[in-house]
Structure formats: structure tokens, C-alpha cells
Amino acid sequence: MNPVPAGLENLRGLHLPAGSAGAVQGEIALAVALGFLAALAVGLVRWWRRRAKASLRRRALAELAAVRHLAPEARLVAQARLLRRIVRTVEGDAAADARGAEWSARLDRVFATTFFTRGAGRVLGEGLYRRESADPAAIDAELGRLFAQIKA
């Protein structure tokens, strides 16, 4: 039989030094609280950005619906003003000051389309004062589709 070395029975169990358990728990609680606050801040920023984007989209669609009852010429002018306000909101005042072909190209960039340079939307960029025949229903439908996709 193996003899038990002398002194092992005199050993006591492992333990932490006195007073250290409270300090460790305090640091852990602080880290958890800071992590929670950081996650809450990130969540609030993301929510605020999503809400701002949704409100721009919602306002644009509501204003587009409000001008549908106007005469065709007045409707085109109201739609052109609405496009200027959207671009001003998304890209700033300098971007909304563009004219002619530059304005049509900017609209195409903002809405990721070719509707304003090659499609029926040309009338909104270049032809407001020309006697071009434009299909108001087609323009309304396309603007509604483009406004629904606003991500700014």
C-alpha cells in the first residue's frame, strides 16, 4: 500500500483572497452595463436612420399622390419641385441647383435609373417649358416606383 505523504491532510481547499470577490463582480457588472449601453446606442442610431429614410420616402409618396388631381402642366411642375426637394434633402443644396442635362443625369444617379435621361422623365428635367407630350399616368407610376425605393 502507498503511504500518504505527511502534510497532505493538513492542506485546506482553494479559496480567493478576502475582499476580492466583490471587486471582480463590480468590474464584471460595469463591463456588462457598458456593453448594454453601447448596444442600446447603436440600436437607437440605426432606428433613427431607418425612420428618417422611411419618413422621406413616406413624404415623397404622399406629396406625389397629392398632385395627381392637378392639370397635366401643373402636375409636371409640382413633380419637378418635389424632385428638387428630394435631391436637396439627399445630396444638399449644390446638387439641387443643377439645370438641363446635368440635372437629368443627377436625377438618374440619385434614383439609379435612366428614366430622366432616356425615358419619359426627360420632360421633368429638360422639357417643362417645351410643348412635349408626356403621359402623366406613366410618369406618376414611374415616380411612385422610384420614390418607394428611396434609400437616402
Tab-separated table of C-alpha atoms in Angstrom, residues 79-80 82-84 86-87 91 95 98 100-117 121-122 124-126 143 146-147:
chain	number	residue	atom	x	y	z
A	79	GLN	CA	-43.401	66.833	-59.624
A	80	ALA	CA	-40.302	68.752	-60.728
A	82	LEU	CA	-40.769	67.606	-55.485
A	83	LEU	CA	-37.751	66.084	-57.238
A	84	ARG	CA	-35.686	69.186	-56.419
A	86	ILE	CA	-35.780	65.242	-52.601
A	87	VAL	CA	-32.377	65.785	-54.221
A	91	GLU	CA	-27.398	65.419	-51.636
A	95	ALA	CA	-26.780	69.269	-56.100
A	98	ALA	CA	-28.178	71.735	-61.473
A	100	GLY	CA	-30.768	70.828	-68.027
A	101	ALA	CA	-28.904	67.673	-68.971
A	102	GLU	CA	-26.799	67.872	-65.819
A	103	TRP	CA	-29.982	67.844	-63.715
A	104	SER	CA	-31.358	64.842	-65.602
A	105	ALA	CA	-28.071	62.977	-65.122
A	106	ARG	CA	-28.078	63.804	-61.408
A	107	LEU	CA	-31.648	62.513	-61.063
A	108	ASP	CA	-30.603	59.300	-62.787
A	109	ARG	CA	-27.699	58.920	-60.345
A	110	VAL	CA	-29.806	59.632	-57.262
A	111	PHE	CA	-32.564	57.218	-58.249
A	112	ALA	CA	-30.280	54.677	-60.029
A	113	THR	CA	-32.238	54.721	-63.268
A	114	THR	CA	-32.187	56.081	-66.826
A	115	PHE	CA	-35.760	57.344	-66.641
A	116	PHE	CA	-34.744	61.018	-66.580
A	117	THR	CA	-32.214	60.949	-69.429
A	121	GLY	CA	-38.828	61.545	-67.244
A	122	ARG	CA	-36.846	63.753	-69.644
A	124	LEU	CA	-39.140	66.721	-65.851
A	125	GLY	CA	-35.518	67.609	-66.404
A	126	GLU	CA	-35.469	69.470	-69.680
A	143	LEU	CA	-42.045	58.288	-59.938
A	146	LEU	CA	-38.692	55.327	-57.744
A	147	PHE	CA	-39.875	57.088	-54.573
